[in-house]
CSV table of C-alpha atoms and ligand atoms in Angstrom, one decimal:
chain,number,residue,atom,x,y,z
E,1,MET,CA,0.4,-0.3,0.0
E,2,LYS,CA,1.3,4.0,-0.4
E,3,ILE,CA,1.1,5.5,2.6
E,4,LEU,CA,1.6,9.1,3.6
E,5,VAL,CA,2.9,9.6,7.1
E,6,GLY,CA,2.7,12.9,8.5
E,7,ILE,CA,5.3,14.7,11.1
E,8,THR,CA,4.6,17.7,13.0
E,9,GLY,CA,6.3,19.3,15.8
E,10,GLY,CA,6.1,17.5,19.3
E,11,ILE,CA,9.0,15.6,20.8
E,12,ALA,CA,7.4,12.5,20.0
E,13,ALA,CA,8.6,13.0,16.6
E,14,TYR,CA,11.7,11.3,17.2
E,15,LYS,CA,9.8,8.1,17.2
E,16,SER,CA,8.0,8.9,14.1
E,17,PRO,CA,11.0,6.6,11.9
E,18,LEU,CA,10.7,4.1,13.7
E,19,LEU,CA,6.6,3.8,12.6
E,20,VAL,CA,7.6,4.4,8.9
E,21,ARG,CA,10.6,1.3,9.4
E,22,LEU,CA,7.9,-1.0,10.5
E,23,LEU,CA,5.9,0.0,7.4
E,24,ARG,CA,8.4,-0.6,5.3
E,25,LYS,CA,9.7,-3.6,6.8
E,26,ALA,CA,6.0,-5.0,5.9
E,27,GLY,CA,5.8,-4.1,2.3
E,28,HIS,CA,4.3,-0.5,2.2
E,29,GLU,CA,5.7,2.6,0.2
E,30,VAL,CA,5.8,5.4,2.6
E,31,ARG,CA,6.6,9.0,1.6
E,32,CYS,CA,7.1,11.6,4.5
E,33,VAL,CA,5.7,15.2,4.7
E,34,VAL,CA,6.7,17.1,7.6
E,35,THR,CA,6.2,20.6,8.9
E,36,GLN,CA,8.7,23.0,9.7
E,37,HIS,CA,8.6,22.5,13.4
E,38,ALA,CA,9.3,18.7,13.1
E,39,LEU,CA,12.3,19.3,11.6
E,40,GLN,CA,13.2,20.5,14.9
E,41,PHE,CA,13.4,17.1,16.5
E,42,VAL,CA,13.8,14.7,13.6
E,43,THR,CA,15.9,15.0,10.3
E,44,PRO,CA,14.9,15.0,6.5
E,45,LEU,CA,17.9,12.9,6.6
E,46,THR,CA,16.9,10.1,8.6
E,47,LEU,CA,13.7,10.3,7.4
E,48,GLU,CA,14.9,10.0,3.5
E,49,THR,CA,16.7,6.6,4.9
E,50,VAL,CA,14.1,4.9,6.5
E,51,SER,CA,11.4,5.5,3.4
E,52,GLY,CA,13.7,5.2,0.7
E,53,ASN,CA,12.1,8.4,-0.7
E,54,LYS,CA,12.5,12.1,-0.3
E,55,VAL,CA,10.5,14.5,2.2
E,56,TYR,CA,8.3,16.8,1.6
E,57,ALA,CA,8.5,20.0,3.7
E,58,ASP,CA,8.1,23.1,2.1
E,59,LEU,CA,5.0,24.1,0.0
E,60,PHE,CA,7.1,26.4,-2.6
E,61,ASP,CA,10.4,24.4,-1.9
E,62,SER,CA,12.3,25.5,-5.6
E,63,HIS,CA,13.3,21.9,-5.8
E,64,ASN,CA,10.4,20.4,-5.8
E,65,ASP,CA,9.2,19.2,-9.4
E,66,HIS,CA,6.4,21.8,-8.9
E,67,THR,CA,4.8,23.9,-6.3
E,68,THR,CA,1.2,21.7,-6.6
E,69,GLU,CA,3.7,18.8,-5.1
E,70,HIS,CA,0.6,18.2,-2.5
E,71,ILE,CA,-1.8,17.5,-5.4
E,72,ALA,CA,0.2,14.7,-6.7
E,73,LEU,CA,0.8,13.2,-3.2
E,74,LYS,CA,-3.0,13.1,-2.5
E,75,ASP,CA,-3.5,10.9,-5.6
E,76,TRP,CA,-0.1,8.8,-5.0
E,77,GLY,CA,-1.4,8.1,-1.6
E,78,GLU,CA,-3.9,5.5,-0.4
E,79,LEU,CA,-4.0,6.0,3.4
E,80,MET,CA,-2.3,8.9,5.1
E,81,VAL,CA,-1.1,8.9,9.1
E,82,VAL,CA,-0.1,11.5,11.0
E,83,ALA,CA,2.1,10.9,14.1
E,84,PRO,CA,2.4,12.7,16.3
E,85,ALA,CA,-0.5,15.1,15.6
E,86,THR,CA,-0.2,18.2,17.4
E,87,ALA,CA,-3.2,20.1,18.7
E,88,ASN,CA,-2.3,23.0,16.0
E,89,ILE,CA,-2.6,20.4,13.0
E,90,ILE,CA,-5.4,19.1,14.3
E,91,GLY,CA,-7.2,22.6,14.7
E,92,LYS,CA,-6.1,23.1,11.4
E,93,MET,CA,-7.6,20.7,10.1
E,94,ALA,CA,-10.7,21.2,11.5
E,95,SER,CA,-10.9,24.6,10.5
E,96,GLY,CA,-9.8,24.0,7.1
E,97,ILE,CA,-6.8,26.0,7.2
E,98,GLY,CA,-4.2,25.1,4.5
E,99,ASP,CA,-0.7,26.7,4.7
E,100,ASP,CA,2.2,24.4,4.7
E,101,ALA,CA,3.1,21.3,2.5
E,102,LEU,CA,1.5,19.0,5.3
E,103,SER,CA,-1.7,20.9,6.1
E,104,THR,CA,-2.6,21.3,2.2
E,105,LEU,CA,-1.8,17.9,1.4
E,106,LEU,CA,-4.2,16.8,4.9
E,107,LEU,CA,-7.1,18.9,3.0
E,108,SER,CA,-7.1,17.4,-0.1
E,109,PHE,CA,-6.9,14.1,1.2
E,110,MET,CA,-9.9,13.9,3.1
E,111,HIS,CA,-11.9,11.6,0.8
E,112,LYS,CA,-9.4,8.6,1.8
E,113,PRO,CA,-8.8,7.3,5.0
E,114,ILE,CA,-6.3,9.3,7.6
E,115,TYR,CA,-5.3,8.5,10.8
E,116,LEU,CA,-4.4,10.7,13.3
E,117,ALA,CA,-2.1,9.7,16.9
E,118,PRO,CA,-2.4,13.0,18.7
E,119,ALA,CA,0.2,13.7,21.1
E,120,MET,CA,0.4,17.0,23.5
E,121,ASN,CA,0.5,18.2,27.3
E,122,THR,CA,-2.8,16.8,29.4
E,123,GLN,CA,-4.3,19.9,29.6
E,124,MET,CA,-4.2,20.5,25.8
E,125,TRP,CA,-5.4,17.3,25.0
E,126,GLU,CA,-8.1,18.0,27.5
E,127,CYS,CA,-9.0,21.3,26.3
E,128,PRO,CA,-12.4,21.8,25.1
E,129,ALA,CA,-11.3,23.6,21.6
E,130,VAL,CA,-9.3,20.7,21.0
E,131,GLN,CA,-12.0,17.9,22.2
E,132,ARG,CA,-14.6,19.7,19.7
E,133,ASN,CA,-12.0,19.4,17.1
E,134,ILE,CA,-11.4,15.8,17.8
E,135,GLU,CA,-15.0,15.2,17.6
E,136,TYR,CA,-15.9,17.4,14.5
E,137,LEU,CA,-13.0,15.3,12.5
E,138,ARG,CA,-14.2,12.2,13.8
E,139,SER,CA,-17.6,13.0,13.1
E,140,ILE,CA,-16.2,13.4,9.1
E,141,GLY,CA,-14.6,10.2,9.3
E,142,VAL,CA,-10.9,10.9,10.4
E,143,HIS,CA,-9.7,8.1,12.6
E,144,VAL,CA,-8.6,9.9,16.0
E,145,LEU,CA,-6.6,7.4,17.7
E,146,GLU,CA,-6.8,7.3,21.9
E,147,PRO,CA,-3.6,9.1,22.7
E,148,ALA,CA,-1.9,6.7,25.7
E,149,SER,CA,-1.6,8.1,29.5
E,150,GLY,CA,2.0,8.2,31.4
E,151,GLU,CA,4.9,10.4,31.7
E,152,LEU,CA,5.3,13.7,29.5
E,153,ALA,CA,7.8,15.6,28.2
E,154,CYS,CA,7.0,18.5,29.7
E,155,GLY,CA,7.4,16.8,33.2
E,156,THR,CA,3.5,16.1,34.2
E,157,SER,CA,1.8,12.9,33.7
E,158,GLY,CA,-1.5,11.8,32.2
E,159,ALA,CA,-3.0,11.2,29.1
E,160,GLY,CA,-1.6,12.9,26.0
E,161,ARG,CA,1.6,10.9,24.9
E,162,MET,CA,1.7,9.5,21.4
E,163,PRO,CA,0.8,5.7,21.0
E,164,GLU,CA,3.6,3.8,20.8
E,165,PRO,CA,5.3,3.4,16.7
E,166,GLU,CA,4.2,-0.5,17.5
E,167,GLU,CA,0.9,0.1,18.6
E,168,ILE,CA,-0.1,2.9,15.6
E,169,PHE,CA,1.3,0.2,13.0
E,170,ALA,CA,-0.7,-2.9,14.8
E,171,THR,CA,-3.6,-0.5,14.9
E,172,LEU,CA,-3.1,0.5,11.1
E,173,THR,CA,-2.4,-3.5,10.2
E,174,ARG,CA,-5.5,-4.2,12.0
E,175,GLU,CA,-7.5,-1.9,10.7
E,176,VAL,CA,-6.1,-1.1,7.0
E,177,LEU,CA,-3.3,-3.0,5.8
E,178,SER,CA,-4.3,-6.6,6.5
E,179,GLY,CA,-7.2,-6.3,4.8
E,180,ALA,CA,-5.1,-4.7,1.7
E,181,LYS,CA,-2.3,-7.0,1.7
E,182,MET,CA,-5.1,-10.0,2.1
E,183,GLY,CA,-7.0,-8.6,-1.0
E,184,VAL,CA,-10.5,-9.9,0.3
E,185,GLN,CA,-12.5,-10.2,-2.6
E,186,ALA,CA,-15.9,-11.0,-3.7
E,187,GLU,CA,-16.3,-13.5,-6.3
E,188,SER,CA,-18.2,-11.6,-8.8
E,189,ASP,CA,-15.8,-8.5,-8.4
E,190,ASN,CA,-11.8,-8.3,-7.8
E,191,THR,CA,-11.8,-4.8,-7.0
E,192,PRO,CA,-10.2,-5.1,-3.4
E,193,LEU,CA,-11.7,-3.7,-0.7
E,194,SER,CA,-10.9,-0.7,1.7
E,195,SER,CA,-11.4,-1.8,5.6
E,196,ILE,CA,-12.4,1.9,6.3
E,197,PRO,CA,-16.1,2.5,6.0
E,198,ASN,CA,-17.1,5.4,2.9
E,199,PRO,CA,-17.2,8.6,5.2
E,200,GLN,CA,-21.1,9.2,4.7
E,201,PHE,CA,-21.6,6.4,7.5
E,202,GLN,CA,-21.3,8.4,10.2
E,203,ARG,CA,-24.1,6.8,12.1
E,204,VAL,CA,-25.8,2.9,11.8
E,205,LEU,CA,-28.3,1.2,13.6
E,206,VAL,CA,-27.4,-2.7,14.5
E,207,THR,CA,-30.4,-4.6,15.7
E,208,ALA,CA,-29.0,-7.5,17.9
E,209,GLY,CA,-30.0,-10.8,19.8
E,210,PRO,CA,-33.5,-12.6,20.4
E,211,THR,CA,-36.9,-11.0,21.1
E,212,TYR,CA,-39.2,-12.0,23.8
E,213,GLU,CA,-42.6,-12.5,23.7
E,214,ARG,CA,-44.8,-12.6,27.2
E,215,ILE,CA,-47.3,-15.5,27.5
E,216,ASP,CA,-47.8,-14.4,31.0
E,217,SER,CA,-45.8,-12.5,33.9
E,218,VAL,CA,-43.5,-15.2,34.2
E,219,ARG,CA,-43.6,-17.0,30.6
E,220,PHE,CA,-42.6,-15.8,27.2
E,221,ILE,CA,-41.6,-17.0,23.8
E,222,GLY,CA,-37.8,-16.8,22.7
E,223,ASN,CA,-34.9,-18.5,20.6
E,224,TYR,CA,-31.8,-19.2,21.1
E,225,SER,CA,-30.5,-15.9,19.7
E,226,SER,CA,-27.0,-15.1,22.0
E,227,GLY,CA,-26.7,-11.8,20.3
E,228,LYS,CA,-22.9,-12.2,19.8
E,229,MET,CA,-23.2,-11.4,15.9
E,230,GLY,CA,-24.8,-7.7,16.2
E,231,PHE,CA,-22.6,-7.2,19.6
E,232,ALA,CA,-19.7,-8.0,16.6
E,233,LEU,CA,-21.0,-5.7,14.3
E,234,ALA,CA,-21.2,-2.7,16.5
E,235,GLN,CA,-18.0,-3.1,18.2
E,236,VAL,CA,-16.0,-3.7,14.7
E,237,LEU,CA,-18.0,-0.3,13.5
E,238,ALA,CA,-17.2,1.6,16.6
E,239,ASP,CA,-14.3,0.8,16.5
E,240,LYS,CA,-13.7,2.2,13.3
E,241,GLY,CA,-14.9,5.3,14.7
E,242,VAL,CA,-19.1,5.1,13.2
E,243,GLU,CA,-21.2,6.3,15.8
E,244,VAL,CA,-23.5,3.2,16.5
E,245,GLU,CA,-27.3,2.6,17.5
E,246,LEU,CA,-27.2,-0.6,19.0
E,247,VAL,CA,-31.1,-2.0,19.8
E,248,THR,CA,-30.8,-4.9,21.6
E,249,GLY,CA,-33.4,-7.7,23.0
E,250,PRO,CA,-32.5,-9.4,25.8
E,251,THR,CA,-28.8,-10.8,26.5
E,252,ALA,CA,-25.9,-11.3,28.9
E,253,LEU,CA,-23.5,-9.8,26.5
E,254,GLU,CA,-22.0,-6.2,27.8
E,255,ILE,CA,-20.5,-3.8,25.5
E,256,ASP,CA,-19.1,-0.4,26.7
E,257,HIS,CA,-17.5,1.8,23.7
E,258,PRO,CA,-18.1,5.5,23.6
E,259,HIS,CA,-19.3,5.3,20.1
E,260,ILE,CA,-22.4,2.7,21.0
E,261,HIS,CA,-25.3,4.1,22.0
E,262,ARG,CA,-27.3,0.8,23.6
E,263,THR,CA,-31.1,0.9,23.9
E,264,ASP,CA,-32.3,-2.6,25.5
E,265,VAL,CA,-35.7,-3.9,24.3
E,266,GLU,CA,-37.6,-7.0,25.4
E,267,SER,CA,-40.1,-7.6,22.5
E,268,ALA,CA,-40.4,-7.6,18.5
E,269,ARG,CA,-43.0,-4.5,19.4
E,270,GLU,CA,-40.6,-2.5,21.3
E,271,MET,CA,-37.6,-3.0,18.9
E,272,PHE,CA,-39.5,-1.9,15.8
E,273,ASP,CA,-40.4,1.3,17.8
E,274,ALA,CA,-37.0,1.6,18.7
E,275,ALA,CA,-35.4,1.0,15.0
E,276,THR,CA,-38.1,2.6,12.9
E,277,ALA,CA,-37.8,5.8,15.4
E,278,LEU,CA,-33.7,5.6,14.9
E,279,PHE,CA,-33.6,4.6,11.5
E,280,PRO,CA,-34.0,8.5,10.2
E,281,SER,CA,-30.9,9.8,11.7
E,282,CYS,CA,-29.0,7.1,10.4
E,283,GLN,CA,-27.4,6.6,6.7
E,284,ALA,CA,-27.2,2.6,7.2
E,285,ALA,CA,-28.5,-0.1,9.4
E,286,ILE,CA,-27.6,-4.1,10.1
E,287,LEU,CA,-30.5,-5.9,11.4
E,288,SER,CA,-29.1,-9.0,13.0
E,289,ALA,CA,-31.7,-9.4,15.2
E,290,ALA,CA,-33.2,-13.0,15.6
E,291,VAL,CA,-36.6,-11.4,15.9
E,292,ALA,CA,-40.1,-13.1,16.9
E,293,ASP,CA,-42.4,-13.0,13.7
E,294,TYR,CA,-45.1,-13.8,16.1
E,295,ARG,CA,-46.4,-13.4,19.8
E,296,PRO,CA,-49.0,-14.4,21.9
E,297,GLU,CA,-52.4,-12.8,21.3
E,298,HIS,CA,-53.2,-12.2,24.9
E,299,THR,CA,-50.7,-11.6,27.4
E,300,ALA,CA,-51.6,-12.6,30.9
E,301,ASP,CA,-50.8,-10.1,33.8
E,302,HIS,CA,-50.3,-12.8,36.3
E,303,LYS,CA,-48.8,-16.3,36.5
E,304,LEU,CA,-51.5,-18.8,34.0
E,305,LYS,CA,-52.6,-21.6,36.2
E,306,LYS,CA,-52.2,-25.1,34.3
E,307,GLN,CA,-55.2,-26.0,32.7
E,308,GLY,CA,-55.5,-29.5,32.4
E,309,ALA,CA,-54.8,-33.1,30.8
E,310,GLU,CA,-56.7,-31.9,27.7
E,311,GLY,CA,-53.7,-29.2,27.0
E,312,MET,CA,-53.9,-25.9,26.1
E,313,THR,CA,-54.2,-23.5,22.9
E,314,LEU,CA,-52.3,-20.3,22.7
E,315,THR,CA,-52.8,-18.1,19.4
E,316,LEU,CA,-50.2,-16.0,17.8
E,317,VAL,CA,-50.5,-13.0,15.8
E,318,GLN,CA,-48.1,-11.8,13.5
E,319,ASN,CA,-45.4,-9.5,14.9
E,320,PRO,CA,-44.6,-6.3,12.0
E,321,ASP,CA,-41.4,-7.1,10.1
E,322,ILE,CA,-38.9,-4.5,11.3
E,323,LEU,CA,-36.5,-5.1,8.1
E,324,ALA,CA,-39.4,-4.7,5.4
E,325,THR,CA,-40.9,-1.1,7.3
E,326,LEU,CA,-37.5,0.0,6.9
E,327,GLY,CA,-37.3,-1.0,3.5
E,328,THR,CA,-40.0,1.0,2.7
E,329,MET,CA,-38.8,3.9,4.8
E,330,LYS,CA,-35.1,3.9,3.3
E,331,THR,CA,-33.9,6.8,0.8
E,332,GLU,CA,-31.4,6.8,-1.9
E,333,GLN,CA,-28.5,7.4,0.5
E,334,GLN,CA,-29.6,4.8,3.2
E,335,THR,CA,-28.0,1.3,3.3
E,336,LEU,CA,-30.2,-1.3,4.5
E,337,ILE,CA,-28.7,-4.6,5.0
E,338,GLY,CA,-30.7,-7.6,6.8
E,339,PHE,CA,-29.7,-11.0,7.8
E,340,ALA,CA,-31.6,-14.2,6.5
E,341,LEU,CA,-31.1,-18.0,8.4
E,342,GLU,CA,-32.1,-20.3,6.0
E,343,THR,CA,-32.3,-24.2,5.9
E,344,ASP,CA,-33.6,-24.9,2.5
E,345,ASN,CA,-32.8,-23.5,-0.7
E,346,GLU,CA,-30.5,-20.9,1.0
E,347,LEU,CA,-29.1,-18.6,-2.0
E,348,ASP,CA,-32.8,-18.9,-3.7
E,349,ASN,CA,-34.7,-17.7,-0.6
E,350,ALA,CA,-32.0,-15.2,0.4
E,351,GLN,CA,-32.1,-13.6,-3.1
E,352,LYS,CA,-36.3,-13.3,-3.0
E,353,LYS,CA,-35.7,-12.1,0.5
E,354,LEU,CA,-33.2,-9.0,-0.9
E,355,LYS,CA,-36.0,-8.3,-3.2
E,356,LYS,CA,-38.6,-8.0,-1.3
E,357,LYS,CA,-37.8,-6.5,1.6
E,358,ASN,CA,-36.1,-3.6,-0.5
E,359,LEU,CA,-32.4,-4.4,0.8
E,360,ASP,CA,-28.9,-3.8,-0.3
E,361,TYR,CA,-27.3,-6.8,1.2
E,362,ILE,CA,-28.4,-9.4,2.5
E,363,VAL,CA,-26.2,-11.9,5.0
E,364,LEU,CA,-27.0,-15.7,4.6
E,365,ASN,CA,-26.8,-17.5,7.6
E,366,SER,CA,-26.8,-21.8,6.7
E,367,LEU,CA,-27.9,-23.9,9.6
E,368,ARG,CA,-26.6,-26.6,7.5
E,369,ASP,CA,-22.6,-25.0,8.5
E,370,ALA,CA,-21.3,-26.7,11.3
E,371,GLY,CA,-19.5,-24.0,13.4
E,372,ALA,CA,-22.4,-21.7,12.2
E,373,GLY,CA,-25.5,-20.5,13.7
E,374,PHE,CA,-27.0,-19.6,17.3
E,375,GLY,CA,-24.8,-19.5,20.8
E,376,VAL,CA,-21.4,-20.4,18.8
E,377,ASP,CA,-19.1,-18.2,18.7
E,378,THR,CA,-17.7,-18.8,14.9
E,379,ASN,CA,-20.0,-18.3,11.6
E,380,ARG,CA,-19.9,-18.5,8.1
E,381,VAL,CA,-21.7,-16.5,5.6
E,382,THR,CA,-21.9,-15.6,2.3
E,383,ILE,CA,-23.0,-11.7,1.7
E,384,LEU,CA,-25.3,-11.2,-1.5
E,385,GLY,CA,-25.6,-7.6,-3.0
E,386,ARG,CA,-28.4,-6.2,-4.9
E,387,ASP,CA,-26.0,-5.3,-7.9
E,388,GLY,CA,-25.6,-9.4,-8.2
E,389,SER,CA,-22.4,-9.3,-5.7
E,390,ASN,CA,-21.8,-12.8,-4.0
E,391,TYR,CA,-18.9,-13.4,-1.6
E,392,ALA,CA,-18.9,-16.3,0.7
E,393,THR,CA,-16.7,-16.0,4.1
E,394,PRO,CA,-14.6,-19.3,5.3
E,395,LEU,CA,-15.7,-20.2,9.1
E,396,LEU,CA,-14.7,-17.3,10.9
E,397,THR,CA,-15.0,-15.8,14.2
E,398,LYS,CA,-17.9,-13.8,14.7
E,399,GLY,CA,-15.4,-10.6,14.9
E,400,GLN,CA,-14.1,-11.2,11.4
E,401,VAL,CA,-17.2,-12.4,9.9
E,402,ALA,CA,-18.7,-8.5,11.2
E,403,GLU,CA,-15.1,-7.0,9.7
E,404,GLU,CA,-15.8,-8.7,6.6
E,405,ILE,CA,-19.8,-7.7,6.6
E,406,VAL,CA,-18.5,-4.0,7.5
E,407,LYS,CA,-15.5,-4.2,4.0
E,408,HIS,CA,-18.5,-5.5,1.8
E,409,CYS,CA,-21.0,-3.5,2.6
E,410,LEU,CA,-20.0,-0.1,4.0
E,411,CYS,CA,-16.8,0.5,2.5
E,412,PRO,CA,-15.4,2.4,-0.8
E,413,LYS,CA,-13.5,0.1,-3.1
E,414,ALA,CA,-10.0,0.9,-2.5
N,1,CTP,N1,-36.5,-9.3,10.9
N,1,CTP,C1,-37.3,-8.2,11.1
N,1,CTP,N2,-38.5,-8.4,11.9
N,1,CTP,C2,-39.5,-9.3,11.8
N,1,CTP,C3,-38.8,-11.0,11.4
N,1,CTP,C4,-37.1,-10.6,10.6
N,1,CTP,O1,-36.6,-7.3,11.3
N,1,CTP,N3,-40.5,-9.3,12.2
N,1,CTP,C5,-35.3,-9.7,9.7
N,1,CTP,C6,-34.1,-9.9,10.6
N,1,CTP,O2,-33.5,-9.4,11.8
N,1,CTP,C7,-33.2,-10.3,9.4
N,1,CTP,C8,-34.5,-10.7,8.5
N,1,CTP,O3,-35.2,-10.1,8.9
N,1,CTP,O4,-32.3,-9.4,9.4
N,1,CTP,C9,-34.5,-12.2,8.3
N,1,CTP,O5,-35.3,-12.9,9.2
N,1,CTP,P1,-35.7,-14.5,8.6
N,1,CTP,O6,-36.3,-14.5,10.3
N,1,CTP,O7,-34.8,-15.2,8.1
N,1,CTP,O8,-36.5,-13.9,7.6
N,1,CTP,P2,-38.0,-13.7,7.6
N,1,CTP,O9,-38.5,-12.5,6.5
N,1,CTP,O10,-38.8,-13.5,8.9
N,1,CTP,O11,-38.8,-14.9,6.5
N,1,CTP,P3,-38.8,-16.6,7.1
N,1,CTP,O12,-39.0,-17.1,8.5
N,1,CTP,O13,-40.3,-16.8,6.4
N,1,CTP,O14,-37.6,-16.8,6.7
């Protein structure tokens, strides 16, 4: 992959050559773009030696091939990481200021994946203006890594240290580079996929878990769904900086992430109310919940007594179909992804559901696959697109399947 490493003027800049080295060793091409202040901490010669390329520092450098070098670099680069990223560069990016080689390049690179590794004093990091800038950048799809805590160069200690180069490299590898190198591809389409969601997907609705349909005060109709698939999807999306509205039926699972807003519901009708209320403010929805298709017609508010040896009859009435309803509400700008759990004629049935419910993608789970289904930690799915795409995963953990779903349905072609 072609990676641009931006370096700004913080003491942690002395660690940047190590990040460049790690990226080169992993087989990537790297070009460094530095600010004048960064050159107080790291020399161009060091960066040229480790990157194997010239270093870009000056917008109006007479040695540059042309003064629009930053435009050529933005076309060359596929990913940009700024480490360290000072409060200054963060402020410039958030305000649209381009007054040197790095800041102008960043402004022209916003449509591609950008990772920032902030480094500054704790009070600067916690300053409301800096936090507002970070929040804004995250909201437009820039990936801002959490700074580490510890002893700072100014003699104090707290949050604000640049994450170690090895950690930055590990994050990039996990979130972007491994996918690029694996080149996971849809069968019908050989274009490699990015693992960074398209910036338009700022808020995504995810439904998870089973629903419980009450019979009386102590009994319900439910199913074996654990919620693991939906929670894995929420986690993967949130880790990529997407705001997640997680609507979940009863589950023992816990999740704690600043980007995840959880709504707990019990029945299909409660899930319907929550999902239809949240969908208009989301750019995509992934409905992985195992919703009960039927509920008892009457719910007793006390515990029902045994009815004797002749048995008892429970009349069931149909629940609203949440996915189909969102399919009717969907606008041109929204993406809707459903799941299908099938046992026979899997592909055929899934294709029919895709069309009938007006979906963009359907994730087919086959109960015939060993290792796939309710309660287990692994899954194997086939993702069908309304564009005719068809991609079958191998047996993966639910976290890996979630990565694949996000990559295929919400990430742009790289
Ligand atoms: N779903 C939903 N609301 C329902 C039933 C299902 O939102 N009342 C969603 C599920 O979350 C899943 C998809 O619909 O994303 C498919 O569910 P599934 O049970 O496999 O299919 P159904 O459409 O219910 O059809 P059938 O049971 O006949 O296979």
